[in-house]
mmCIF file of C-alpha atoms in Angstrom:
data_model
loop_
_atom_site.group_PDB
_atom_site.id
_atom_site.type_symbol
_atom_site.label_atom_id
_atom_site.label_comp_id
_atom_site.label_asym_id
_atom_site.label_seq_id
_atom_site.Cartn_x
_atom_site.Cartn_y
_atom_site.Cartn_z
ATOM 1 C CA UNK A 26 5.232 -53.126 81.903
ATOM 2 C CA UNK A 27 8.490 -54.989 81.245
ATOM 3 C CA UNK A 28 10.259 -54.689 84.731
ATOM 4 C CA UNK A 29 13.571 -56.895 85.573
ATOM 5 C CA UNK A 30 11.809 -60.092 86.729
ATOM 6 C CA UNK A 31 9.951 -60.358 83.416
ATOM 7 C CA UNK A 32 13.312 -59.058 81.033
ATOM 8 C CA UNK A 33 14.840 -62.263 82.400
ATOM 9 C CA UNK A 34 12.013 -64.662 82.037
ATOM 10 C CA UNK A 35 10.969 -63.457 78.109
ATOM 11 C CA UNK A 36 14.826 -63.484 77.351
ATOM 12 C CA UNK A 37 15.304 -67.229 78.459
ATOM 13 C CA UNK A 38 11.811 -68.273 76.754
ATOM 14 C CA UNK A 39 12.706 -66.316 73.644
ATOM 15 C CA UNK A 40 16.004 -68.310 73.822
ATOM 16 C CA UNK A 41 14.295 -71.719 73.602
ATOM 17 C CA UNK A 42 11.549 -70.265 70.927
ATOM 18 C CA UNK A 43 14.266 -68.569 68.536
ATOM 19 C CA UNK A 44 17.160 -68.979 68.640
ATOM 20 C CA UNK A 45 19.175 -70.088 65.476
ATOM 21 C CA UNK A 46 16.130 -69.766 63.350
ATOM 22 C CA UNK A 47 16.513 -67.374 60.228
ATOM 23 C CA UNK A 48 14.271 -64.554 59.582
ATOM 24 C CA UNK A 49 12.089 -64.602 56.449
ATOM 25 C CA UNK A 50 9.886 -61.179 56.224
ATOM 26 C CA UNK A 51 9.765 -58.164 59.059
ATOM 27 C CA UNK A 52 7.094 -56.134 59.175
ATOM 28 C CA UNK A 53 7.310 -52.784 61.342
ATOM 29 C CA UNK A 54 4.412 -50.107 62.443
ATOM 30 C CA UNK A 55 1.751 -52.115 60.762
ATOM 31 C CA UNK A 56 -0.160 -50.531 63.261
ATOM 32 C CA UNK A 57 -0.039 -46.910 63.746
ATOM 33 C CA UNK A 58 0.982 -46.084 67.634
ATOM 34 C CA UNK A 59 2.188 -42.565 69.032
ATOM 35 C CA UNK A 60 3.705 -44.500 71.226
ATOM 36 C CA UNK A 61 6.042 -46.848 69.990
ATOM 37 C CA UNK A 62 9.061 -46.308 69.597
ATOM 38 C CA UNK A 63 11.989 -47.263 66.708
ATOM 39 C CA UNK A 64 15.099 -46.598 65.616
ATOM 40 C CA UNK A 65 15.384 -44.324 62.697
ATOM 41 C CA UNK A 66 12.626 -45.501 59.764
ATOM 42 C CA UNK A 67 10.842 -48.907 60.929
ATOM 43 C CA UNK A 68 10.149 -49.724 57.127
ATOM 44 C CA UNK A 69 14.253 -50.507 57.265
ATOM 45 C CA UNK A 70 14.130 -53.270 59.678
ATOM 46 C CA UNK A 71 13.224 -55.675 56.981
ATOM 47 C CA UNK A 72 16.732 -54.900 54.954
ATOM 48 C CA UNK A 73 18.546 -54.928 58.404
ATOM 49 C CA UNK A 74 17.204 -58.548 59.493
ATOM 50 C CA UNK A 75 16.239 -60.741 56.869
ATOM 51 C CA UNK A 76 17.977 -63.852 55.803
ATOM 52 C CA UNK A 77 20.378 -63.310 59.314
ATOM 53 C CA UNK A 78 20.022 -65.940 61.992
ATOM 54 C CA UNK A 79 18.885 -65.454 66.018
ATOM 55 C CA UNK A 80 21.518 -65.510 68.582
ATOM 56 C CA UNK A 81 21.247 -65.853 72.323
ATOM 57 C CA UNK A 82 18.815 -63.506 74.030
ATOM 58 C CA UNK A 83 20.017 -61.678 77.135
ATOM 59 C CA UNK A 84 18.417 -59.640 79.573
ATOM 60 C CA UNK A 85 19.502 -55.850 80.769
ATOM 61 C CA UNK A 86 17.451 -54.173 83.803
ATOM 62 C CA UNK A 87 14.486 -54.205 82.065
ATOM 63 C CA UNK A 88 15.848 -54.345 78.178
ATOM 64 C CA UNK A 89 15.733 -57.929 76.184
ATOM 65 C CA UNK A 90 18.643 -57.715 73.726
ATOM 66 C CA UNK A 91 18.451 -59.749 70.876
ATOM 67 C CA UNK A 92 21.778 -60.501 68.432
ATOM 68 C CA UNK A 93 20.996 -61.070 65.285
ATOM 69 C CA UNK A 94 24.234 -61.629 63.240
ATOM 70 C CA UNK A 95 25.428 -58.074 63.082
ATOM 71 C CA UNK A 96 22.095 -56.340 64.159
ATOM 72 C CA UNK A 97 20.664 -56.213 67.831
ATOM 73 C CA UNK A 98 16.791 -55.934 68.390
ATOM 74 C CA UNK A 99 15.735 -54.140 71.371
ATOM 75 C CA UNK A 100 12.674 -54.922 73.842
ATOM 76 C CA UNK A 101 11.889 -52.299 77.080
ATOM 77 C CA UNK A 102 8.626 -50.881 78.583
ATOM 78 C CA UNK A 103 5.413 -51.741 77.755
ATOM 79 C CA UNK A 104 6.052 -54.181 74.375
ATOM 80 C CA UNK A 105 4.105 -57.348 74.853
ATOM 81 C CA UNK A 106 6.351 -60.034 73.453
ATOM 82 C CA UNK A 107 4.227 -63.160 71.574
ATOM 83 C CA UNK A 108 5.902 -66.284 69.868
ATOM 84 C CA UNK A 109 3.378 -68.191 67.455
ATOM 85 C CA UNK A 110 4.157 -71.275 65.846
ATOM 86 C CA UNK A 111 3.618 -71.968 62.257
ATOM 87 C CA UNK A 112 -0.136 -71.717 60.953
ATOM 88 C CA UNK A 113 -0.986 -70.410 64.353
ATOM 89 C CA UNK A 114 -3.372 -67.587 64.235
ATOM 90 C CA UNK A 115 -1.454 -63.891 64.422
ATOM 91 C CA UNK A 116 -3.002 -60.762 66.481
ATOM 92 C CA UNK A 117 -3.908 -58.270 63.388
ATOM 93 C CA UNK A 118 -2.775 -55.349 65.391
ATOM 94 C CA UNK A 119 0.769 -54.956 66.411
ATOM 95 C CA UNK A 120 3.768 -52.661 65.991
ATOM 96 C CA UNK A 121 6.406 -55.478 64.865
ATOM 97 C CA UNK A 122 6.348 -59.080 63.168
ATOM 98 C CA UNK A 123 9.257 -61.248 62.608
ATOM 99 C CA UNK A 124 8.400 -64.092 60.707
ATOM 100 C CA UNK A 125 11.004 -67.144 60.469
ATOM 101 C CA UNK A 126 11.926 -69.545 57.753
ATOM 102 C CA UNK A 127 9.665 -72.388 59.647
ATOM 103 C CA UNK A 128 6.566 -70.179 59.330
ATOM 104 C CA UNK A 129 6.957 -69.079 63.463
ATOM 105 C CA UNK A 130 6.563 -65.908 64.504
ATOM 106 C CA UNK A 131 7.645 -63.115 66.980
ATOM 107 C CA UNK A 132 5.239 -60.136 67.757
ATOM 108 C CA UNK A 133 5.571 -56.972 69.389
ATOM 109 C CA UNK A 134 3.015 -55.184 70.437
ATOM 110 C CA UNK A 135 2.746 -51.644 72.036
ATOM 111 C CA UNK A 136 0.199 -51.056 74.992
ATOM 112 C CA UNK A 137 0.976 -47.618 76.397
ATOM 113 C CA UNK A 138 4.212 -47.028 75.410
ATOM 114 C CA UNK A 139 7.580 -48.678 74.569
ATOM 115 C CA UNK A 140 10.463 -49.680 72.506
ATOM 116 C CA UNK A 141 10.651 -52.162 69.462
ATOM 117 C CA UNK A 142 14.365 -51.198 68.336
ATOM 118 C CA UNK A 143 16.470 -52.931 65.318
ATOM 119 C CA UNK A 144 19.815 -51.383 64.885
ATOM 120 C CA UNK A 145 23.457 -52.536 63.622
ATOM 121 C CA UNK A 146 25.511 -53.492 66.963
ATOM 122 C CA UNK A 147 26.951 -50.229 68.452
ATOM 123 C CA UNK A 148 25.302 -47.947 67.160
ATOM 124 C CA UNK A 149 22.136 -47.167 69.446
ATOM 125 C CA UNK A 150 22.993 -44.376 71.646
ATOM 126 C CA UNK A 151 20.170 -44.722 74.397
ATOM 127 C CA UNK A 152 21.742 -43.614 77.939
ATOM 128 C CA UNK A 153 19.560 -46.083 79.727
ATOM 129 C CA UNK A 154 20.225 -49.155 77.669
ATOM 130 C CA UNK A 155 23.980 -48.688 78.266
ATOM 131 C CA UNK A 156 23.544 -47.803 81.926
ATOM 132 C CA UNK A 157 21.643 -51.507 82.535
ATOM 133 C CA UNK A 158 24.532 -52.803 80.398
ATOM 134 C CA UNK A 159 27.160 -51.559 82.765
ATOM 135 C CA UNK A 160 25.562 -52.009 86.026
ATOM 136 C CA UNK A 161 25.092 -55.196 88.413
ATOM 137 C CA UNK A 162 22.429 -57.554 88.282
ATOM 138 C CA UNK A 163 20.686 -57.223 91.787
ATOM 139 C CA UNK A 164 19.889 -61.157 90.594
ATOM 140 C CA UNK A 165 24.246 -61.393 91.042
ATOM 141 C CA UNK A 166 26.535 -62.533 93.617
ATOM 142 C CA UNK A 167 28.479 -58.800 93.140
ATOM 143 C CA UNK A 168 25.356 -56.946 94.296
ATOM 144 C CA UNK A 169 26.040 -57.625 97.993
ATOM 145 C CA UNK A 170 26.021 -55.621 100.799
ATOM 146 C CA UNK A 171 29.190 -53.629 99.658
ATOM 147 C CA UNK A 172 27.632 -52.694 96.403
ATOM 148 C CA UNK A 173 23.886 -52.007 97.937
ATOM 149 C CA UNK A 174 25.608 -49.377 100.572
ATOM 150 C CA UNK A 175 26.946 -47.816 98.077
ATOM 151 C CA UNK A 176 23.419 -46.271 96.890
ATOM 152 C CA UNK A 177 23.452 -44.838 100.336
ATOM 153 C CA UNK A 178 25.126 -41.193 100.016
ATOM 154 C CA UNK A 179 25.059 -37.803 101.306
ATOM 155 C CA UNK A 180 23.337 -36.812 97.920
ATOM 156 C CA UNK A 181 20.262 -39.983 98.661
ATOM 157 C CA UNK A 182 20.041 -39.394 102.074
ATOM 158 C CA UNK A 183 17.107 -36.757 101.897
ATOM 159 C CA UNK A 184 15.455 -39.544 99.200
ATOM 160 C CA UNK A 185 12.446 -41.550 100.009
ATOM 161 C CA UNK A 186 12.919 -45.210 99.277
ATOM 162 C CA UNK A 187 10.694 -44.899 96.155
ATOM 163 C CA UNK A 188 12.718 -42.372 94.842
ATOM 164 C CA UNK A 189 15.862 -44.051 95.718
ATOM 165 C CA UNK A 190 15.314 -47.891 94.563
ATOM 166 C CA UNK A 191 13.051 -46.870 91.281
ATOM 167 C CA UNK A 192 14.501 -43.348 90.083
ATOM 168 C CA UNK A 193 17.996 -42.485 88.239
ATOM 169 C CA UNK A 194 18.463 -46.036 86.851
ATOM 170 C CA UNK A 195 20.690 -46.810 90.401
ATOM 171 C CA UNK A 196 19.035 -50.409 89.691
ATOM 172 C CA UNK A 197 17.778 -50.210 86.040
ATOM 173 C CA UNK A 198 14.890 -52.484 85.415
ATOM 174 C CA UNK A 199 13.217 -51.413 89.097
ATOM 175 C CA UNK A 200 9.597 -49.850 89.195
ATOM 176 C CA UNK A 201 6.809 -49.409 91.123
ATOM 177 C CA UNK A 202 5.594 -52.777 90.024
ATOM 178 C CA UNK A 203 8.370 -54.882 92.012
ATOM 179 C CA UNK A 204 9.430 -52.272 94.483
ATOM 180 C CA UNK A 205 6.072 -52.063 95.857
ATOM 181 C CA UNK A 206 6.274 -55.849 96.558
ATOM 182 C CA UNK A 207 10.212 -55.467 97.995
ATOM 183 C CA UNK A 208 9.107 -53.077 100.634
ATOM 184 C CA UNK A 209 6.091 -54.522 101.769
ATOM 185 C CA UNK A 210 8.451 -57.877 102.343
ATOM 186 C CA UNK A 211 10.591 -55.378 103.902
ATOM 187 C CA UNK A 212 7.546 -54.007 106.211
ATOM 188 C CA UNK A 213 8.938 -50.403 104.690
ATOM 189 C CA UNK A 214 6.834 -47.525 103.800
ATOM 190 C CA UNK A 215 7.801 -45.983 99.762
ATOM 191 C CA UNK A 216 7.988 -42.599 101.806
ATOM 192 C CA UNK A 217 10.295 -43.224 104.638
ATOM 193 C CA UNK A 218 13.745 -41.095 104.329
ATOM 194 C CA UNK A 219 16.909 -42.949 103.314
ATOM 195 C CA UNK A 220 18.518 -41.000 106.349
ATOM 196 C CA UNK A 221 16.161 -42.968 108.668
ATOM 197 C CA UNK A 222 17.560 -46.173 107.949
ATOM 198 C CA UNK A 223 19.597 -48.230 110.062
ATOM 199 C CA UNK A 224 22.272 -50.442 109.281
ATOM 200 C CA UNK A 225 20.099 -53.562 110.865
ATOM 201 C CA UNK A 226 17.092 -51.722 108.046
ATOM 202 C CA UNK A 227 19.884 -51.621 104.949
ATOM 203 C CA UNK A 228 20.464 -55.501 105.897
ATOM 204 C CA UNK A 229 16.533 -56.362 105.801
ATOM 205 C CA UNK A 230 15.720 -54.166 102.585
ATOM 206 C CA UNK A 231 18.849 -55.958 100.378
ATOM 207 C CA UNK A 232 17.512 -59.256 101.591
ATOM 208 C CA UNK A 233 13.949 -58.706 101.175
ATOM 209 C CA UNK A 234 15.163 -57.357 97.235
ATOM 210 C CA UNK A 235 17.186 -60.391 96.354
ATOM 211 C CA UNK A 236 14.605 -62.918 97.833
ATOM 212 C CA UNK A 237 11.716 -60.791 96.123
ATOM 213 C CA UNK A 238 13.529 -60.808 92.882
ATOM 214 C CA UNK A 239 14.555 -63.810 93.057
ATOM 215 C CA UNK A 240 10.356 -65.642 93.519
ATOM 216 C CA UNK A 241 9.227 -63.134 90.789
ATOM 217 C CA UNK A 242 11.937 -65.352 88.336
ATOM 218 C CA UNK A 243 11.290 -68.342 89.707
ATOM 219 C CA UNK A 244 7.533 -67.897 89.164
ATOM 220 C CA UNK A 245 7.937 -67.360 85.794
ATOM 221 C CA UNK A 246 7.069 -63.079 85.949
ATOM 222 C CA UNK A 247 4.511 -61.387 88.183
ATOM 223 C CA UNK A 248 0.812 -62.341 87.680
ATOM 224 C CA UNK A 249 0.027 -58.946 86.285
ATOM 225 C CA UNK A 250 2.493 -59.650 82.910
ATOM 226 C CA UNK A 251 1.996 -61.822 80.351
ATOM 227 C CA UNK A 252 4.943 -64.346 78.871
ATOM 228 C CA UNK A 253 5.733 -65.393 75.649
ATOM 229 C CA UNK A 254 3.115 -67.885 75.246
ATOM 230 C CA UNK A 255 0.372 -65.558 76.333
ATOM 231 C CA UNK A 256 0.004 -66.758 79.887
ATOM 232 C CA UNK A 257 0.378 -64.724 82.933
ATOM 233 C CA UNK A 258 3.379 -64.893 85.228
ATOM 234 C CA UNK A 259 3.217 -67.461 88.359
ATOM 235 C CA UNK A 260 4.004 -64.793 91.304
ATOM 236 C CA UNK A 261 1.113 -63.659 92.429
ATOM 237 C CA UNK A 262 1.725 -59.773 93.420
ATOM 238 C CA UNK A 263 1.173 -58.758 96.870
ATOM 239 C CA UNK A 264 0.291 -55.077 95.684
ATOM 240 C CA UNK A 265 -0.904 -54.368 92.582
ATOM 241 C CA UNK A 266 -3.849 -53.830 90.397
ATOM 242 C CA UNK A 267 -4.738 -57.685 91.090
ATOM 243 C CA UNK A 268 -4.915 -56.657 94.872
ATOM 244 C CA UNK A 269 -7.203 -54.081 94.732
ATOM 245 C CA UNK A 270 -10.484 -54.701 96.271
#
């Protein structure tokens, strides 16, 4: 599942892969999946795209945003993002193919769920892609300890920290996946009440979220996501389905 550390790792990679090449053919829900999700009818993706050039790839919570001329393309949840170079072999299955001038490639595919969205600029109306627009970065200077208290309300205080760090979008591109690593660096239980917290606790939970974030980048992704290239990510995940015995 794409959480924030990996948004910001395919975004730069897709960067270096794409950018400034020209799209020659798109080819949308090849493969059938109940799951996957488009903007309006996917077999109009190939009149929206071709013949424009890629921009620079950014990052959003967990959203990759793509400009393409006047056209975004849209990347969240569980798409699995592949670049292939020319005359490299292609998956057969997958739920979106963007083939370049230079014979490359860029695949989505779909495993459980998640969004492959081409749309002219402005016009996708998706609450939680325009709340990760608007809000800080926890990888930012701005999300400090000013900004972090600020989750901290009479309406949170009855919250667990689960609920509170990865529910409501307060930090959009937070799940399970990288919380569970930020509050075991945090020696925090996912249950404990907001309310119990201390000011001294506040301090060590914003530190142990920036540092977390931060090594997940670094590393390239956690180890239980895959890259661009097909390789998995180079922090290796204190809890998660790689650390079950």
């Amino acid at each position: 599942m794409i959480e924030l550390p990996e948004a910001v790792v395919l975004a730069k990679q897709i960067g270096k892969a794409v950018t400034g090449k020209r799209i020659k053919k798109v080819t949308a829900a090849r493969s059938p999946h109940k799951f996957a999700w488009y903007y309006g009818d996917p077999k109009e993706y190939h009149g929206l795209l071709v013949g424009k050039a890629i921009g620079t790839s950014v990052s959003y919570g967990g959203f990759i945003e793509i400009p393409v001329s006047d056209a975004i393309l849209l990347f969240a949840d569980g798409v699995t993002l592949r670049y292939f170079a020319a005359k490299e072999a292609l998956p057969e299955r997958h739920q979106l193919w963007i083939e370049f001038e230079d014979g490359s490639s860029l695949i989505g595919s779909v495993r459980m769920y998640g969004g492959l969205w081409a749309f002219p600029t402005g016009t996708f109306d998706n609450k939680y892609y325009w709340i990760a627009k608007e809000k800080i970065s926890p990888l930012s200077k701005a999300f400090n300890g000013t900004y972090f208290n600020s989750l901290f309300n009479e309406k949170t205080s009855t919250l667990s920290l689960k609920a509170l760090l990865a529910t409501e979008q307060r930090i959009p591109g937070f799940g399970n996946g990288v919380l569970q690593d930020i509050l075991f660096n945090a020696k925090m239980h996912p249950k404990k009440k907001v309310k119990a917290l201390s000011n001294n606790d506040k301090e060590e939970l914003l530190d142990s979220l920036k540092l977390t974030l931060t090594k997940m980048v670094d590393g390239g992704g956690r180890d239980t996501e895959i890259d661009l290239n097909g390789r998995p990510g180079g922090y290796k995940t204190v809890l998660s389905r790689n650390t079950v015995n």
